[in-house]
Structure formats: structure tokens, C-alpha cells
XYZ file of C-alpha atoms in Angstrom:
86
model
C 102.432 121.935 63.101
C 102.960 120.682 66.402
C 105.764 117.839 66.571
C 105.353 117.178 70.384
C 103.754 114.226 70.157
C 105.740 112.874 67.619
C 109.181 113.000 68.555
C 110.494 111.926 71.905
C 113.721 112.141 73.438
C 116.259 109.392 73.372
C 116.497 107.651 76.651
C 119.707 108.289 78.667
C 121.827 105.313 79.177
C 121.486 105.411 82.935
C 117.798 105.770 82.137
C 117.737 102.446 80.036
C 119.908 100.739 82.694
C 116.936 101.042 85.465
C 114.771 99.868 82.837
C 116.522 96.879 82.151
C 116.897 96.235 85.966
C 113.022 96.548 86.282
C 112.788 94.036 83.595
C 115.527 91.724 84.928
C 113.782 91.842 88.469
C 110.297 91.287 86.851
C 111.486 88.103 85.286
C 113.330 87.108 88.051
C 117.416 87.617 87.280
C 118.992 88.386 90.807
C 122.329 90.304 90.013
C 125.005 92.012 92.521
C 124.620 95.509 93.383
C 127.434 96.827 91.341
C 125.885 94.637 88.651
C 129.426 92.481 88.174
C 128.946 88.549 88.618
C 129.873 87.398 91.671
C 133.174 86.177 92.299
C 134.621 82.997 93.407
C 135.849 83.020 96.825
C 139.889 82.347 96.881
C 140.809 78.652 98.102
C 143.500 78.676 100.268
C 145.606 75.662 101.457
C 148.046 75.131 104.215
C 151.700 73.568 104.230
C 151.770 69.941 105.551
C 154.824 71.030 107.715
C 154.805 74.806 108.745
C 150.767 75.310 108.509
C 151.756 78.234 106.736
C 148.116 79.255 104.340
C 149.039 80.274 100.594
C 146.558 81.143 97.899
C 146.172 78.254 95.201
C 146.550 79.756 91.673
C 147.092 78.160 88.081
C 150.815 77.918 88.280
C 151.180 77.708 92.167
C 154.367 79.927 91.720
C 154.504 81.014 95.689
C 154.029 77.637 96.794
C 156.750 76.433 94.295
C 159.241 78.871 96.077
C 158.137 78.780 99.553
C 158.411 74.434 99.316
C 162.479 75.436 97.603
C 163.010 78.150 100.244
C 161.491 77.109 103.464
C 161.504 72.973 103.216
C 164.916 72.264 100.576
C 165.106 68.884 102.194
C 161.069 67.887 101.323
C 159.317 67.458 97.916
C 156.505 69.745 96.879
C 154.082 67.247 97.202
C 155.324 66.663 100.958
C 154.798 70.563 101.847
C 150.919 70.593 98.948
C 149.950 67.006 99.612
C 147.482 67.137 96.163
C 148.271 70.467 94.647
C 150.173 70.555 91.481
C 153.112 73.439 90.171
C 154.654 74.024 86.453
């Protein structure tokens, strides 16, 4: 009996990858490179009184401190006119 033409190989997972990136690109998905979505790009905002750029996060922890250690006479809001901190 000859079983060639009945039994294949299982595809390789790097093989099935470039397949579903041919398909993707047929049907018109545009993905990164790495194929990772894209992140956001970081916001940044300045302090009010010593221009001083700090990342904006969730809990705004750095500018929390840097208002208490740099400005102890001024309110948050006076250094983050807008930003919020927990």
C-alpha cells in the first residue's frame, strides 16, 4: 500500500503563523511587525511652576511627591492644574 498520499505532515506552528499572516493581509488586517498591538504613546505633563515633565499614570504617585517635596507651600492642583492623585 502506498500511504503517501494519504497522510500529510502536521504544519509547524511557525508554518501556520505565515499562513495566517497571508490570510490576515489578504483580508486586509494591518498588524505591527512583532505582531503585538500597538501601544499608546505616554502623555506627559509639565509642572505649572518648575516646567519640570512627569509621566501621567493611574495614581499619579511621582507627581504626588514631587508637588510635597519640591512646592510644600502650593496645592497639587497649583503644580497639575487638571490632573488628579489618590
Amino acid at each position: 500500500f502506498f500511504f503517501g498520499s494519504c497522510l500529510r505532515m502536521p504544519q509547524s506552528h511557525a508554518q501556520a503563523r505565515r499562513n495566517k499572516a497571508k490570510k490576515d493581509a489578504k483580508a486586509g488586517v494591518v498588524k505591527d511587525i512583532s505582531g503585538k498591538a500597538p501601544k499608546a504613546p505616554e502623555t506627559t505633563v509639565t509642572c505649572a511652576l518648575c516646567s519640570l515633565p512627569l509621566r501621567v499614570t493611574k495614581r499619579n504617585v511621582e507627581m504626588k511627591q514631587h508637588a510635597e517635596a519640591k512646592h510644600p507651600k502650593d496645592s497639587f492642583q497649583t503644580c497639575w492644574p487638571g490632573q488628579t492623585c489618590e
